[in-house]
Structure formats: C-alpha cells, structure tokens
mmCIF file of C-alpha atoms in Angstrom:
data_model
loop_
_atom_site.group_PDB
_atom_site.id
_atom_site.type_symbol
_atom_site.label_atom_id
_atom_site.label_comp_id
_atom_site.label_asym_id
_atom_site.label_seq_id
_atom_site.Cartn_x
_atom_site.Cartn_y
_atom_site.Cartn_z
ATOM 1 C CA MET A 1 0.000 0.000 0.000
ATOM 2 C CA ASN A 2 1.492 3.394 -0.970
ATOM 3 C CA PHE A 3 1.498 6.441 1.310
ATOM 4 C CA ARG A 4 -1.267 8.248 -0.609
ATOM 5 C CA CYS A 5 -3.632 5.288 -0.257
ATOM 6 C CA PHE A 6 -2.733 4.847 3.397
ATOM 7 C CA SER A 7 -3.362 8.533 4.063
ATOM 8 C CA ALA A 8 -6.763 8.312 2.403
ATOM 9 C CA ILE A 9 -7.753 5.419 4.666
ATOM 10 C CA LEU A 10 -6.588 7.317 7.727
ATOM 11 C CA GLY A 11 -8.573 10.346 6.629
ATOM 12 C CA ALA A 12 -11.735 8.333 6.080
ATOM 13 C CA ALA A 13 -11.349 6.634 9.426
ATOM 14 C CA ALA A 14 -10.823 9.949 11.187
ATOM 15 C CA CYS A 15 -13.869 11.527 9.577
ATOM 16 C CA LEU A 16 -16.104 8.606 10.395
ATOM 17 C CA SER A 17 -14.905 8.292 13.966
ATOM 18 C CA LEU A 18 -15.303 12.026 14.591
ATOM 19 C CA SER A 19 -18.830 12.034 13.227
ATOM 20 C CA SER A 20 -20.055 8.965 15.084
ATOM 21 C CA CYS A 21 -17.634 8.019 17.863
ATOM 22 C CA ALA A 22 -20.392 8.503 20.451
ATOM 23 C CA ASN A 23 -22.990 6.617 18.428
ATOM 24 C CA SER A 24 -24.819 3.713 20.015
ATOM 25 C CA SER A 25 -27.299 1.377 18.311
ATOM 26 C CA VAL A 26 -29.866 -0.467 20.420
ATOM 27 C CA ILE A 27 -31.142 -3.723 18.915
ATOM 28 C CA SER A 28 -33.585 -6.480 19.823
ATOM 29 C CA LEU A 29 -32.576 -10.043 19.063
ATOM 30 C CA ASP A 30 -35.183 -12.620 18.059
ATOM 31 C CA TYR A 31 -35.909 -16.323 18.188
ATOM 32 C CA LEU A 32 -37.489 -17.964 15.117
ATOM 33 C CA PRO A 33 -38.774 -21.520 15.702
ATOM 34 C CA GLN A 34 -37.708 -23.953 12.971
ATOM 35 C CA ALA A 35 -40.725 -26.145 12.251
ATOM 36 C CA GLY A 36 -39.785 -29.788 11.828
ATOM 37 C CA ARG A 37 -36.235 -29.293 13.079
ATOM 38 C CA MET A 38 -36.840 -29.154 16.829
ATOM 39 C CA LEU A 39 -37.207 -32.060 19.243
ATOM 40 C CA ARG A 40 -40.514 -31.860 21.092
ATOM 41 C CA GLY A 41 -40.757 -32.562 24.793
ATOM 42 C CA ALA A 42 -43.038 -32.541 27.835
ATOM 43 C CA PRO A 43 -43.782 -29.290 29.762
ATOM 44 C CA GLU A 44 -41.298 -29.959 32.554
ATOM 45 C CA PHE A 45 -38.898 -26.988 32.354
ATOM 46 C CA ALA A 46 -38.669 -23.556 33.921
ATOM 47 C CA VAL A 47 -35.956 -21.001 33.175
ATOM 48 C CA GLY A 48 -33.759 -19.751 35.985
ATOM 49 C CA GLU A 49 -30.831 -17.341 36.106
ATOM 50 C CA PHE A 50 -28.197 -17.026 33.400
ATOM 51 C CA LYS A 51 -25.268 -15.125 34.874
ATOM 52 C CA ASP A 52 -23.436 -12.690 32.628
ATOM 53 C CA LYS A 53 -19.731 -13.584 32.853
ATOM 54 C CA ARG A 54 -18.584 -11.716 29.736
ATOM 55 C CA GLY A 55 -16.794 -8.881 31.494
ATOM 56 C CA GLU A 56 -18.823 -6.316 29.524
ATOM 57 C CA GLN A 57 -21.509 -3.864 30.534
ATOM 58 C CA SER A 58 -24.822 -5.664 30.923
ATOM 59 C CA GLN A 59 -26.329 -4.393 27.649
ATOM 60 C CA THR A 60 -23.226 -4.133 25.457
ATOM 61 C CA LEU A 61 -22.888 -6.652 22.624
ATOM 62 C CA GLY A 62 -19.897 -5.238 20.787
ATOM 63 C CA HIS A 63 -18.541 -2.586 18.477
ATOM 64 C CA VAL A 64 -18.387 -1.560 14.860
ATOM 65 C CA ARG A 65 -14.802 -0.687 13.971
ATOM 66 C CA LEU A 66 -12.788 0.310 10.954
ATOM 67 C CA PRO A 67 -9.544 -1.535 10.206
ATOM 68 C CA ILE A 68 -7.789 1.584 11.515
ATOM 69 C CA GLY A 69 -9.033 3.718 14.384
ATOM 70 C CA PRO A 70 -11.450 3.488 17.309
ATOM 71 C CA SER A 71 -14.943 2.028 17.306
ATOM 72 C CA VAL A 72 -17.520 4.088 15.431
ATOM 73 C CA ASP A 73 -20.626 2.456 16.886
ATOM 74 C CA THR A 74 -21.503 0.441 19.978
ATOM 75 C CA ILE A 75 -24.124 -2.293 19.652
ATOM 76 C CA GLN A 76 -26.357 -2.653 22.692
ATOM 77 C CA THR A 77 -29.347 -4.770 23.609
ATOM 78 C CA ARG A 78 -32.658 -3.336 24.760
ATOM 79 C CA LEU A 79 -32.541 -5.542 27.878
ATOM 80 C CA PRO A 80 -29.561 -6.840 29.880
ATOM 81 C CA VAL A 81 -27.885 -9.736 28.066
ATOM 82 C CA SER A 82 -28.771 -12.067 30.945
ATOM 83 C CA ASP A 83 -32.465 -11.348 30.305
ATOM 84 C CA VAL A 84 -32.026 -11.735 26.540
ATOM 85 C CA VAL A 85 -30.595 -15.234 26.973
ATOM 86 C CA ARG A 86 -33.228 -16.178 29.533
ATOM 87 C CA ASN A 87 -35.970 -15.020 27.159
ATOM 88 C CA ALA A 88 -34.411 -16.980 24.297
ATOM 89 C CA PHE A 89 -34.606 -20.192 26.330
ATOM 90 C CA GLY A 90 -38.179 -19.374 27.307
ATOM 91 C CA TYR A 91 -39.244 -18.977 23.666
ATOM 92 C CA ALA A 92 -37.321 -22.100 22.662
ATOM 93 C CA LEU A 93 -38.899 -24.215 25.403
ATOM 94 C CA GLU A 94 -42.357 -22.892 24.556
ATOM 95 C CA SER A 95 -41.895 -23.663 20.866
ATOM 96 C CA ARG A 96 -41.065 -27.285 21.770
ATOM 97 C CA GLY A 97 -43.949 -27.669 24.228
ATOM 98 C CA MET A 98 -41.413 -27.970 27.050
ATOM 99 C CA LEU A 99 -42.171 -24.867 29.134
ATOM 100 C CA ALA A 100 -43.747 -25.837 32.439
ATOM 101 C CA THR A 101 -47.341 -24.828 33.018
ATOM 102 C CA ASP A 102 -46.802 -24.510 36.771
ATOM 103 C CA VAL A 103 -44.417 -22.121 38.511
ATOM 104 C CA LYS A 104 -41.371 -24.362 38.990
ATOM 105 C CA GLY A 105 -41.523 -27.348 36.700
ATOM 106 C CA ARG A 106 -39.588 -30.549 37.180
ATOM 107 C CA PHE A 107 -36.335 -29.068 35.877
ATOM 108 C CA ILE A 108 -34.819 -25.587 35.871
ATOM 109 C CA LEU A 109 -32.410 -24.313 33.218
ATOM 110 C CA THR A 110 -29.627 -22.101 34.543
ATOM 111 C CA GLY A 111 -26.212 -21.180 33.249
ATOM 112 C CA GLU A 112 -23.384 -18.766 32.566
ATOM 113 C CA ILE A 113 -22.994 -16.536 29.536
ATOM 114 C CA GLN A 114 -19.304 -16.724 28.773
ATOM 115 C CA ASP A 115 -19.532 -14.812 25.502
ATOM 116 C CA LEU A 116 -22.252 -13.119 23.477
ATOM 117 C CA ARG A 117 -21.026 -10.539 21.014
ATOM 118 C CA SER A 118 -21.718 -8.709 17.825
ATOM 119 C CA GLN A 119 -18.803 -7.094 16.031
ATOM 120 C CA LEU A 120 -17.563 -5.693 12.774
ATOM 121 C CA LEU A 121 -13.963 -5.174 11.806
ATOM 122 C CA VAL A 122 -13.878 -6.571 8.283
ATOM 123 C CA HIS A 123 -16.552 -9.286 8.452
ATOM 124 C CA PRO A 124 -19.824 -8.836 10.383
ATOM 125 C CA TYR A 125 -19.770 -11.485 13.083
ATOM 126 C CA GLY A 126 -21.967 -12.876 15.858
ATOM 127 C CA TYR A 127 -20.864 -15.369 18.497
ATOM 128 C CA THR A 128 -22.315 -17.085 21.573
ATOM 129 C CA ARG A 129 -20.734 -19.342 24.159
ATOM 130 C CA MET A 130 -22.525 -20.398 27.323
ATOM 131 C CA ARG A 131 -22.672 -23.108 29.930
ATOM 132 C CA VAL A 132 -26.135 -24.571 30.355
ATOM 133 C CA ASN A 133 -27.163 -26.488 33.475
ATOM 134 C CA VAL A 134 -30.211 -28.691 33.961
ATOM 135 C CA VAL A 135 -31.154 -28.499 37.643
ATOM 136 C CA GLU A 136 -33.556 -30.877 39.350
ATOM 137 C CA ALA A 137 -36.122 -28.551 40.933
ATOM 138 C CA VAL A 138 -36.866 -30.666 44.002
ATOM 139 C CA SER A 139 -33.281 -31.318 45.064
ATOM 140 C CA GLY A 140 -31.420 -28.400 43.483
ATOM 141 C CA ARG A 141 -28.947 -30.905 42.055
ATOM 142 C CA VAL A 142 -27.297 -30.228 38.683
ATOM 143 C CA ILE A 143 -28.017 -33.348 36.662
ATOM 144 C CA TYR A 144 -26.554 -32.188 33.349
ATOM 145 C CA THR A 145 -24.157 -29.447 32.302
ATOM 146 C CA ARG A 146 -22.413 -28.621 29.054
ATOM 147 C CA ILE A 147 -21.007 -25.685 27.071
ATOM 148 C CA TYR A 148 -22.758 -24.742 23.836
ATOM 149 C CA GLU A 149 -21.639 -22.351 21.099
ATOM 150 C CA GLY A 150 -23.135 -20.573 18.112
ATOM 151 C CA GLU A 151 -21.266 -18.633 15.427
ATOM 152 C CA ARG A 152 -22.374 -16.734 12.331
ATOM 153 C CA GLN A 153 -20.391 -14.580 9.886
ATOM 154 C CA SER A 154 -21.215 -12.841 6.625
ATOM 155 C CA PRO A 155 -19.004 -11.631 3.751
ATOM 156 C CA ALA A 156 -16.843 -8.564 4.188
ATOM 157 C CA TYR A 157 -18.728 -5.318 4.767
ATOM 158 C CA ARG A 158 -18.198 -2.533 2.245
ATOM 159 C CA PRO A 159 -18.095 0.937 3.859
ATOM 160 C CA GLY A 160 -20.735 3.173 2.338
ATOM 161 C CA SER A 161 -23.092 0.298 1.498
ATOM 162 C CA GLY A 162 -25.485 1.129 4.330
ATOM 163 C CA SER A 163 -25.668 0.510 8.048
ATOM 164 C CA PRO A 164 -24.190 -2.832 9.160
ATOM 165 C CA VAL A 165 -26.390 -2.904 12.267
ATOM 166 C CA PRO A 166 -29.266 -4.959 10.738
ATOM 167 C CA ILE A 167 -26.733 -7.523 9.496
ATOM 168 C CA LEU A 168 -25.129 -7.729 12.932
ATOM 169 C CA ARG A 169 -28.522 -8.088 14.577
ATOM 170 C CA GLU A 170 -29.422 -11.024 12.327
ATOM 171 C CA LEU A 171 -26.063 -12.764 12.747
ATOM 172 C CA THR A 172 -26.115 -12.414 16.528
ATOM 173 C CA SER A 173 -29.747 -13.570 16.757
ATOM 174 C CA ARG A 174 -28.966 -16.686 14.761
ATOM 175 C CA ALA A 175 -25.745 -17.405 16.688
ATOM 176 C CA LEU A 176 -27.651 -17.210 19.971
ATOM 177 C CA GLN A 177 -30.455 -19.361 18.575
ATOM 178 C CA ASP A 178 -27.968 -21.964 17.346
ATOM 179 C CA ALA A 179 -26.540 -22.342 20.867
ATOM 180 C CA VAL A 180 -29.986 -22.472 22.481
ATOM 181 C CA ASP A 181 -31.274 -25.047 19.984
ATOM 182 C CA ARG A 182 -28.204 -27.229 20.430
ATOM 183 C CA ALA A 183 -28.714 -27.179 24.190
ATOM 184 C CA LEU A 184 -32.402 -28.098 24.109
ATOM 185 C CA ASP A 185 -32.113 -30.668 21.316
ATOM 186 C CA ASP A 186 -29.045 -32.349 22.805
ATOM 187 C CA THR A 187 -29.885 -36.062 22.749
ATOM 188 C CA ARG A 188 -27.505 -36.753 25.629
ATOM 189 C CA MET A 189 -29.350 -34.242 27.783
ATOM 190 C CA ARG A 190 -32.713 -35.731 26.793
ATOM 191 C CA GLN A 191 -31.507 -39.227 27.673
ATOM 192 C CA GLN A 192 -30.101 -38.038 30.990
ATOM 193 C CA ILE A 193 -33.398 -36.558 32.159
ATOM 194 C CA GLY A 194 -35.618 -39.153 30.494
ATOM 195 C CA SER A 195 -37.729 -36.454 28.815
ATOM 196 C CA SER A 196 -41.084 -37.490 27.404
ATOM 197 C CA VAL A 197 -42.939 -35.975 24.439
ATOM 198 C CA ASP A 198 -45.866 -33.561 24.434
ATOM 199 C CA ASP A 199 -47.931 -32.407 21.442
ATOM 200 C CA ARG A 200 -48.933 -28.882 22.421
ATOM 201 C CA PRO A 201 -48.929 -26.196 19.660
ATOM 202 C CA ARG A 202 -45.652 -24.489 18.909
ATOM 203 C CA TYR A 203 -45.019 -20.891 19.956
ATOM 204 C CA SER A 204 -44.815 -18.026 17.490
ATOM 205 C CA PRO A 205 -41.599 -16.017 16.857
ATOM 206 C CA GLY A 206 -40.715 -13.560 19.597
ATOM 207 C CA MET A 207 -38.475 -10.578 20.215
ATOM 208 C CA LEU A 208 -35.848 -10.922 22.911
#
C-alpha cells in the first residue's frame, strides 16, 4: 500500500470516527422456531438465572470498527444480556412444548454466559458461548451441564453500502439461537433426564 492510499484510509477513518464516535445502536434479538427441526418434549422446564460472565456492561454486545481507528458504533441490547438469553430459552422451550405450566416445573435451566457478542472489523460477526445447566427442581442438584456455542459470519462489509447494524442483529440472533437449539435438542441431555414428548402447539416467533 502506498502512502497516498494509506493517508486516504486514515482520513476516512478519522472523519467517520469524529462524526459517530459517540454513536450507540440499540437492537432487539429474536428467536425464530424452525418447524420440523426441533425435538418436542413434555412441559417440565422452567428457566432460571443465566449469569453474565462476559466482562462487559450488561447491555453491550460489541462494536463496529474500521480496520484503523477506534470504534464508530456500539451495539447494545434493549434488555440486559442475561435477560435476553433467559428469554431466548423461554421462547425455545415454549416452541417445543417444554415450558412448564406450573411455577417451577420438574427441571430448571440455569447457566453462565461466557460470551455473546456482535462485532464488525472486516466481516460482520456474531458469536455465543454459554454453559447450560439442567437443575432438578426438588433437590437443586445439577443433573446435566455442558457448554454450547453458536457462530455466524457474513461476507466482508463494504463501507458506504449502508448501516451494518441490521446484518449484525441477524447474525447475533442466529448465533444465539444456534446455541440455544443445540442445548435443548441435545440427545444426551434428553436421555439423561428421560424427557417425554408432548404435542402442544408451537409458539410463534418472539423478540428478545
């Protein structure tokens, strides 16, 4: 890269960062049930606490950055990330007929959010990593635990082609959903708890 080209990139980065360095975009993630791809179950689950262990502010998902310079946008959730993940599991359980009709249920899902982020440097990217625990409600005993991940990425973003925020929202929603679906459809988990099947109607898509 010659000096003239490098200077042009620096200039563009400076202009963009000066104009929007304090910008913050608030997004809502969603959960979209996949008909025919989910394992149904009995209404035996409630959703407990998912602790946010990411080391970020409670509603911060990540940042939009240029290859050179500071972040030009901060992506935030409407609710704390711990609530977003809890809601995602609630929608996912409901869509499978697995959400308990009473207050507690036979099992309680809890966990730790180790990573949930939305970022743009060159490629828009969404990533989720969390530990999910299945707790026996009566005894409080953890009867199953495992780490689940979800990852989505799209082709390189071209500056000037429009806001990347909708792309980041979609990628992060799907990454989170991938991790949630893998947790609830895990055959080892189902075998461990001896889950039965229920035929209640599936839930409609919901905002998180």
